[in-house]
Short mmCIF file of C-alpha atoms in Angstrom, two decimals:
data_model
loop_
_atom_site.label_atom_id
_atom_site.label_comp_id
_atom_site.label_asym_id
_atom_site.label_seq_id
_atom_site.Cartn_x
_atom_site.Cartn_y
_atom_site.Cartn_z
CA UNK A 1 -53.40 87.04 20.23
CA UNK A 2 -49.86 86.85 19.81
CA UNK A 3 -47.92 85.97 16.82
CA UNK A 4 -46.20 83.05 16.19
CA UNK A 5 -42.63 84.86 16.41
CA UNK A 6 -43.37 86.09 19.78
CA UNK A 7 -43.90 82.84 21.06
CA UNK A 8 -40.79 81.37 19.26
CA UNK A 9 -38.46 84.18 20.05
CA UNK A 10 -37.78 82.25 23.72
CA UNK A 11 -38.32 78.92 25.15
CA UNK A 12 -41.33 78.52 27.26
CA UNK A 13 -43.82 76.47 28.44
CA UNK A 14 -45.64 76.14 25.27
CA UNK A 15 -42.18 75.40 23.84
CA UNK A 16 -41.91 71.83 25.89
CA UNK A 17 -45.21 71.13 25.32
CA UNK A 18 -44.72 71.39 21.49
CA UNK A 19 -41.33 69.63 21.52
CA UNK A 20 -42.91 66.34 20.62
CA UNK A 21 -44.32 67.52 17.76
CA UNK A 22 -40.54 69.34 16.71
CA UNK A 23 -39.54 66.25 17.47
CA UNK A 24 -41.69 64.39 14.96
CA UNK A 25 -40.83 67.13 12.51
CA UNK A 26 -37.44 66.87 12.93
CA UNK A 27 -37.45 62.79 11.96
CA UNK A 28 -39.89 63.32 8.76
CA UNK A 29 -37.64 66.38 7.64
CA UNK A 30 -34.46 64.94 8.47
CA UNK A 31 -35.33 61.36 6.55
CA UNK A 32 -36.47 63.26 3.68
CA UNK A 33 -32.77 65.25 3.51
CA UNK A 34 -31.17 61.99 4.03
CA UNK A 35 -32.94 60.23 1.18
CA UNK A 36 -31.80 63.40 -1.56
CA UNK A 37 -28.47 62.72 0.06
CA UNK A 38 -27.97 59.19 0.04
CA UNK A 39 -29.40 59.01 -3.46
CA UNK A 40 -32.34 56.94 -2.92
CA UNK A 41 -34.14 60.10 -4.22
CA UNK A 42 -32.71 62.11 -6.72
CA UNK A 43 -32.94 65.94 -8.05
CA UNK A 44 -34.17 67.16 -11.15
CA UNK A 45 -32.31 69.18 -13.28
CA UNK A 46 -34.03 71.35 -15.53
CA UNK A 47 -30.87 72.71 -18.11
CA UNK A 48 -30.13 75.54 -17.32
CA UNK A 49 -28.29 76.65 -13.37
CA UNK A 50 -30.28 77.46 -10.67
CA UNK A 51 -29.69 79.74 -7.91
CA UNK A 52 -32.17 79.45 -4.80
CA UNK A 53 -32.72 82.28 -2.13
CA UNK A 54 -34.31 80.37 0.75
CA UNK A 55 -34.03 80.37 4.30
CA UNK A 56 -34.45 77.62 7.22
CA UNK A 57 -36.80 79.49 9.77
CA UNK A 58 -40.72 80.49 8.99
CA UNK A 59 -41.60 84.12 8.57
CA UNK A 60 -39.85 86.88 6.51
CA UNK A 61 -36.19 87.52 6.92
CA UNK A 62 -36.14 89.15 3.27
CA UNK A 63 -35.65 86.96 0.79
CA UNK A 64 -37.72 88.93 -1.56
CA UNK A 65 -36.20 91.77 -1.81
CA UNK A 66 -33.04 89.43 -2.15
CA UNK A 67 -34.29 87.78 -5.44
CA UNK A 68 -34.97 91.23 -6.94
CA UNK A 69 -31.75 92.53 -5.94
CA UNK A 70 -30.38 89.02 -7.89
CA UNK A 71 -32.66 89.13 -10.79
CA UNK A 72 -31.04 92.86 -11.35
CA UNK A 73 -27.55 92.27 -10.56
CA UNK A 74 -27.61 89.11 -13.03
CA UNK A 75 -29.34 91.17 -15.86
CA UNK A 76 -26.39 93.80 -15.83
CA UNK A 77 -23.95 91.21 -16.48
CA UNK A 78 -25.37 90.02 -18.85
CA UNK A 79 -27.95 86.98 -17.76
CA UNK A 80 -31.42 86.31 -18.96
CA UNK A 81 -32.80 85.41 -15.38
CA UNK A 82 -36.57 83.89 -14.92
CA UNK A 83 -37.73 83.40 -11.85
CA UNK A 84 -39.93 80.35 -10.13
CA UNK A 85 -41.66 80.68 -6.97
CA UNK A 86 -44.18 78.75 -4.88
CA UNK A 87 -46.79 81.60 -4.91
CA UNK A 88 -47.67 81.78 -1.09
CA UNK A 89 -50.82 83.06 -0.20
CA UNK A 90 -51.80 82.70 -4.10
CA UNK A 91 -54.91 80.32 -4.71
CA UNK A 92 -53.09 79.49 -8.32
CA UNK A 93 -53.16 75.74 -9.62
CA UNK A 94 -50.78 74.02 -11.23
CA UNK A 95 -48.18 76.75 -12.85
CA UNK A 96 -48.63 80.23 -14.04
CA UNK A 97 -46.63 82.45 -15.64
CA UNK A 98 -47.12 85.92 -13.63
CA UNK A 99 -48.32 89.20 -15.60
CA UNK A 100 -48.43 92.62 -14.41
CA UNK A 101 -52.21 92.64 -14.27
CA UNK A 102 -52.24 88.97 -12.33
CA UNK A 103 -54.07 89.24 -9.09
CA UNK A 104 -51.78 88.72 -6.12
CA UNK A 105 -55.01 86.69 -4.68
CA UNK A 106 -53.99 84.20 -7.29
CA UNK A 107 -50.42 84.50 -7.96
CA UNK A 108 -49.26 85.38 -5.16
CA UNK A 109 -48.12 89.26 -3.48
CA UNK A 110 -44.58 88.59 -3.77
CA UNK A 111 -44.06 86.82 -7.33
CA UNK A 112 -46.29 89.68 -8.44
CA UNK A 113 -43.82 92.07 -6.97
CA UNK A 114 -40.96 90.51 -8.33
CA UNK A 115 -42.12 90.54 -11.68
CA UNK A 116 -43.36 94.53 -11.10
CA UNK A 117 -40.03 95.51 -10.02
CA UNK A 118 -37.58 93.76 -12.79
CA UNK A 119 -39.78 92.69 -15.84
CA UNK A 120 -38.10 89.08 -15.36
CA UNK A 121 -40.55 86.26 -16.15
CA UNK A 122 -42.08 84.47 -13.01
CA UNK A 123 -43.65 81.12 -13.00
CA UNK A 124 -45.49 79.98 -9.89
CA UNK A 125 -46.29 76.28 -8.85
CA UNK A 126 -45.78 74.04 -5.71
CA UNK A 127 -43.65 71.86 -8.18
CA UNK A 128 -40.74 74.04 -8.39
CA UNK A 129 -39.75 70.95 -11.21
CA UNK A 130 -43.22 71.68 -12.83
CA UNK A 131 -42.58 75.87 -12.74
CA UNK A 132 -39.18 75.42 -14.34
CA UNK A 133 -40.17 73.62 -16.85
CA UNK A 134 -42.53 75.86 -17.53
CA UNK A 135 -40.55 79.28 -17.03
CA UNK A 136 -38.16 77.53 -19.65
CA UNK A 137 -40.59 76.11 -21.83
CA UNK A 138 -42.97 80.01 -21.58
CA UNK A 139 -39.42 82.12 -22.28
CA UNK A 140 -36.88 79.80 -23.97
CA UNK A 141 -34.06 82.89 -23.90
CA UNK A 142 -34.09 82.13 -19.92
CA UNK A 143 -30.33 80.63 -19.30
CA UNK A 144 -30.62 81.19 -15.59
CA UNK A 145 -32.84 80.24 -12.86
CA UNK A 146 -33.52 81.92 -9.88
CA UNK A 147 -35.62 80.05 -7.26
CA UNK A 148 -37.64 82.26 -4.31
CA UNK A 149 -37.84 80.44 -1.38
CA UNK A 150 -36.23 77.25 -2.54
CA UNK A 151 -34.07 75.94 0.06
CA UNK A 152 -36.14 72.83 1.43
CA UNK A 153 -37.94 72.20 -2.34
CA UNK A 154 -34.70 69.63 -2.83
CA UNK A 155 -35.99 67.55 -5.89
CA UNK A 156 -35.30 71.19 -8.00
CA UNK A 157 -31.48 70.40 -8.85
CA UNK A 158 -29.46 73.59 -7.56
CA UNK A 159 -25.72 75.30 -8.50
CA UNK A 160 -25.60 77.82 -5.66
CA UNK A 161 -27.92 77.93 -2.05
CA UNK A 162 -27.97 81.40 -0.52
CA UNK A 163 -29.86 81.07 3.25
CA UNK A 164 -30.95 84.66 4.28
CA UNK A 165 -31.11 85.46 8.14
CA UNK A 166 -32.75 88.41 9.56
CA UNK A 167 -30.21 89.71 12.07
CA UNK A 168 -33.18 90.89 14.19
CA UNK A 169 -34.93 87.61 14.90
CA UNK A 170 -32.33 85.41 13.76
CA UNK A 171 -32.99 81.63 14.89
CA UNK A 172 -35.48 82.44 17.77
CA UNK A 173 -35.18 80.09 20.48
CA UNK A 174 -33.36 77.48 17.95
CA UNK A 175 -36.38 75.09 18.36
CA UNK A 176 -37.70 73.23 14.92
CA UNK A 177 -41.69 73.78 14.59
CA UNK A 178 -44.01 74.49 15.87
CA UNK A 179 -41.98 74.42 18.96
CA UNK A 180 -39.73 77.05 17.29
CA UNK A 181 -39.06 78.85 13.91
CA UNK A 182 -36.77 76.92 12.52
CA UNK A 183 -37.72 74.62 9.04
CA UNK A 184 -34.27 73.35 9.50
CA UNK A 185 -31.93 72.61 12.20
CA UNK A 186 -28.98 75.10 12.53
CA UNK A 187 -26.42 72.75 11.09
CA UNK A 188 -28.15 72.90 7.89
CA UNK A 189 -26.58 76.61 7.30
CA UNK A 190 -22.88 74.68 7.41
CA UNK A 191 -23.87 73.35 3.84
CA UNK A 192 -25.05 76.12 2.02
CA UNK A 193 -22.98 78.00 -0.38
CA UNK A 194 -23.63 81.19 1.37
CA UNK A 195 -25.48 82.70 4.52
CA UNK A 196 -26.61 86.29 3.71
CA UNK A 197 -27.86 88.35 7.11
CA UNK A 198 -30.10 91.30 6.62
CA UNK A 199 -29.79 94.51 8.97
CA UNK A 200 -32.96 96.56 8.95
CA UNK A 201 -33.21 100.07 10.74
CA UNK A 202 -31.44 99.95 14.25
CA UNK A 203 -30.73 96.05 14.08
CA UNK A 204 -27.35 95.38 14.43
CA UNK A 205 -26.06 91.65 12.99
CA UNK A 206 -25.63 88.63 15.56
CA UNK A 207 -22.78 87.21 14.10
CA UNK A 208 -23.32 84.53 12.00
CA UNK A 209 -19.83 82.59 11.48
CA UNK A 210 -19.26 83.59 7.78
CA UNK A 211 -22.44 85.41 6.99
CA UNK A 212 -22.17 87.92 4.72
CA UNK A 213 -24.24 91.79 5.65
CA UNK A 214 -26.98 92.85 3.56
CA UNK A 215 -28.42 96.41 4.73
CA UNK A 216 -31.99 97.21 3.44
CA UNK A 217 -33.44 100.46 4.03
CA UNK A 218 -35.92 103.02 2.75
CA UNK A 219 -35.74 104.35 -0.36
CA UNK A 220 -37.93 106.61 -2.50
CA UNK A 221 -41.59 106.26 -2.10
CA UNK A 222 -44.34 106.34 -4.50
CA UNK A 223 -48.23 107.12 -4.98
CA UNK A 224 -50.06 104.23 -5.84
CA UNK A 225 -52.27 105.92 -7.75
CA UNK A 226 -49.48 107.35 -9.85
CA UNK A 227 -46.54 105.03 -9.30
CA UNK A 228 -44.21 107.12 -11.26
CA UNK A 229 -44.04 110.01 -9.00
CA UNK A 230 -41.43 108.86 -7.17
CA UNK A 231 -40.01 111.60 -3.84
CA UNK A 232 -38.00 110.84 -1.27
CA UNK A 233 -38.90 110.52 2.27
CA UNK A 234 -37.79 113.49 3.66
CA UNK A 235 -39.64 115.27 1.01
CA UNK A 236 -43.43 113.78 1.68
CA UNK A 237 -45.28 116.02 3.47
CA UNK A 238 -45.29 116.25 7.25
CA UNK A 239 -48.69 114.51 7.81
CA UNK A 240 -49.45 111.98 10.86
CA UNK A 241 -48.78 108.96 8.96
CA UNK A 242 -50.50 105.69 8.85
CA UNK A 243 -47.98 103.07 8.54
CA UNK A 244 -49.37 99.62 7.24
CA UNK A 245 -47.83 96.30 6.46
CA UNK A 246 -48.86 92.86 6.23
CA UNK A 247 -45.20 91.42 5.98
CA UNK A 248 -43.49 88.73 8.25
CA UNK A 249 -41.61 91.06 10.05
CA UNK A 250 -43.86 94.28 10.70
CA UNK A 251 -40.73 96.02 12.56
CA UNK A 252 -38.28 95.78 10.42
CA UNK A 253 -40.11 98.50 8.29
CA UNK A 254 -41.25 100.62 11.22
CA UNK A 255 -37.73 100.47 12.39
CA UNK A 256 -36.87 102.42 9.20
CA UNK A 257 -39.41 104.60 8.56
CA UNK A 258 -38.53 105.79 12.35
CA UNK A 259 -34.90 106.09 11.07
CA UNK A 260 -35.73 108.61 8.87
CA UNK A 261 -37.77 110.71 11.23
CA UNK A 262 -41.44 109.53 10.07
CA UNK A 263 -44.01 110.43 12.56
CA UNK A 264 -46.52 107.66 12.05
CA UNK A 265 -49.15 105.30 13.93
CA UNK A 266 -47.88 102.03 13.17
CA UNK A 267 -50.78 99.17 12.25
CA UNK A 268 -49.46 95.09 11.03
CA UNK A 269 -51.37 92.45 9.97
CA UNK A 270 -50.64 89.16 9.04
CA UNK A 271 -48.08 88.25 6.59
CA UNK A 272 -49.26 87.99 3.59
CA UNK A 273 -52.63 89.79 4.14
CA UNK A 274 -55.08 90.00 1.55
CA UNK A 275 -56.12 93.39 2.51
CA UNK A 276 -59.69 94.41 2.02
CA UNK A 277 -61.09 98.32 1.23
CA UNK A 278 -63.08 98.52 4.58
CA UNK A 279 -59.89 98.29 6.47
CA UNK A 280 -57.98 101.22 5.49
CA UNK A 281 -58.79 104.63 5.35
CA UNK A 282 -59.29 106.27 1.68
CA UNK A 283 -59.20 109.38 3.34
CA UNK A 284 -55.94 108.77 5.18
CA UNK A 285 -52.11 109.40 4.63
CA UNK A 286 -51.02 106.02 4.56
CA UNK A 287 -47.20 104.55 4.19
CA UNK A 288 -46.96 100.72 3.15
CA UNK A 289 -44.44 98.41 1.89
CA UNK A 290 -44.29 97.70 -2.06
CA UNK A 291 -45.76 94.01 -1.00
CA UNK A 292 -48.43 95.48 0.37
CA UNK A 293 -48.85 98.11 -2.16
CA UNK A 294 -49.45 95.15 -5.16
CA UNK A 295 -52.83 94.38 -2.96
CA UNK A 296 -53.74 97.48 -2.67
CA UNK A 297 -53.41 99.26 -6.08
CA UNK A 298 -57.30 98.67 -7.28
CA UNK A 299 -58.49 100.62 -4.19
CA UNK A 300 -55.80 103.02 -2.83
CA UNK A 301 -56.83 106.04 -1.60
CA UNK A 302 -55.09 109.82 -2.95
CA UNK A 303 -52.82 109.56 -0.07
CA UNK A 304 -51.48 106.18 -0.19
CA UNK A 305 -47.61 105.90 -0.49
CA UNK A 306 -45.27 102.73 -1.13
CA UNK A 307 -41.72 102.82 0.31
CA UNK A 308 -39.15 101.29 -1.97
CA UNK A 309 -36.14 99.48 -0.41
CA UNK A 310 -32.91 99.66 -0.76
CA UNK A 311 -30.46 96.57 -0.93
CA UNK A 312 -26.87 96.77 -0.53
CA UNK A 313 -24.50 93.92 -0.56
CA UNK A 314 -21.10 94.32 1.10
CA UNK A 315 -18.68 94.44 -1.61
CA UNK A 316 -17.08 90.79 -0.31
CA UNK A 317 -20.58 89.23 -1.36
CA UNK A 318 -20.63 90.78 -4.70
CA UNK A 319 -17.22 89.51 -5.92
CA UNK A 320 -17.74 86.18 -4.68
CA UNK A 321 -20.87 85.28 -5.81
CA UNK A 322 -19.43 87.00 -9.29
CA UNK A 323 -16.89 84.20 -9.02
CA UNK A 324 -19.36 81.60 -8.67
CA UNK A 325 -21.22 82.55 -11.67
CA UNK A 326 -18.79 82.56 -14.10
CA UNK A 327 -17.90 79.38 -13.26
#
């Protein structure tokens, strides 16, 4: 069965006959925009700014990896950041503040790995409202908000939008769902403060009018039974490699474990997977994203590896947004 991302990555038959739905879609989102823009509903603010890291089509393009790279970058200059997310795939009701022993079955894989990878507080909750209030409320030294996957939650009052784009998959076929990818239509990325496209392994950008690059790439990787031994890739032994995800865009990471000369059978699953011991080998060499790696800790096998990733921003990005914040 194919994935939803083949089907939108070109209009088809199944494409017309879904464009009544879009079309629905498009009306209930659209009046819903209208109404935070006309003022007959308005936005909460919670007291301190917010920054949200969204995008406008379903499926990964990396805004993850985006809000760590944030949550660090405002911590060296001198920011208290907290983070509030909406906890996909997490069975979590109401808002909770994420630990580092939370199960990623309740909280959520990628809160969980937010909090792993910069010790910032993270609240999760459908109310993104509801989760400030309660990041704030949890960890009153919090002076600035960043919100993960944000960009259509519009009653949560925001200072800066950043839409992220995966150069690779971009818009698909440009079609709102489920005829197409797309949450929003195109002309919402005119209004956002800044469109960030992310290059992964051999994808080159498609040239987003003012988008800035964001390259992401392996890094070290890790044991999961002993996270700090950290080596780099070309220093892990030459085994046949297993290469499991469970992330919205499977390639992207096979793409750059082949860029660095991994020999590996590759193996996806759903985003968001909650994997299960059966269906991995303990026995095996296995290579898997950090996301994956938070689901996987309580049952790795000796051989199980998690591949970092590297962020970098062009330098244009960095200054600007630098700008913003101070102001």
């Amino acid at each position: 069965m194919f994935p939803p991302e083949h089907l939108w990555a070109r209009t088809g038959v199944l494409t017309v006959l879904l464009s009544p739905l879009a079309a629905l879609f498009a009306v209930v989102s659209g009046a819903r925009r209208l109404a935070y823009r006309r003022g007959w509903l308005t936005p909460v603010a919670v007291g301190v700014p917010v920054l949200v890291v969204g995008n406008i089509t379903a499926g990964g393009s990396g805004k993850t990896p985006l809000t760590i790279w944030l949550v660090s970058w405002l911590r060296a200059r001198g920011y208290r950041p907290g983070v509030v997310s909406r906890g996909y795939g997490g069975a979590a009701r109401g808002c909770v503040d994420v630990q580092a022993d939370s199960p990623p079955a309740e909280v959520g894989d990628e809160p969980l790995l937010i909090h792993l990878k910069t010790a910032a507080p993270v609240v999760v909750g459908r109310d993104r409202v509801a989760a400030a209030r309660t990041l704030l409320a949890h960890h009153p030294g919090v002076d600035v908000i960043v919100a993960d996957d944000g960009l259509q939650h519009y009653r949560l009052q925001r200072d800066i939008e950043l839409a992220v784009i995966d150069a690779a998959s971009g818009l698909g076929n440009g079609w709102l769902l489920p005829a197409g990818p797309l949450r929003e239509p195109r002309s919402r990325l005119r209004s956002v403060d800044a469109v960030v496209q992310v290059v992964r392994g051999g994808a080159g950008p498609q040239g987003f009018s003012g988008a800035w690059r964001a390259d992401y790439s392996a890094g070290q990787a890790y044991r999961l039974r002993a996270p700090q031994e950290k080596r780099a890739l070309s220093e892990l032994p030459a085994h046949d490699w297993l290469a499991v995800t469970g992330i919205g865009r499977p390639q992207g990471f096979f793409a750059m474990l082949e860029a660095h000369g991994i020999r590996f059978s590759p193996r996806a699953f759903a985003d968001h997977h909650a994997f299960q011991p059966q269906e991995l080998p303990a026995g095996a060499a296995v290579l898997m994203t950090e996301k994956d790696a938070v689901k996987c800790r309580a049952f790795a096998g000796v051989d199980w590896w998690a591949v970092e990733l590297d962020v970098a921003l062009e330098s244009g990005f960095v200054d600007w947004l630098d700008a913003r914040i101070k102001q």
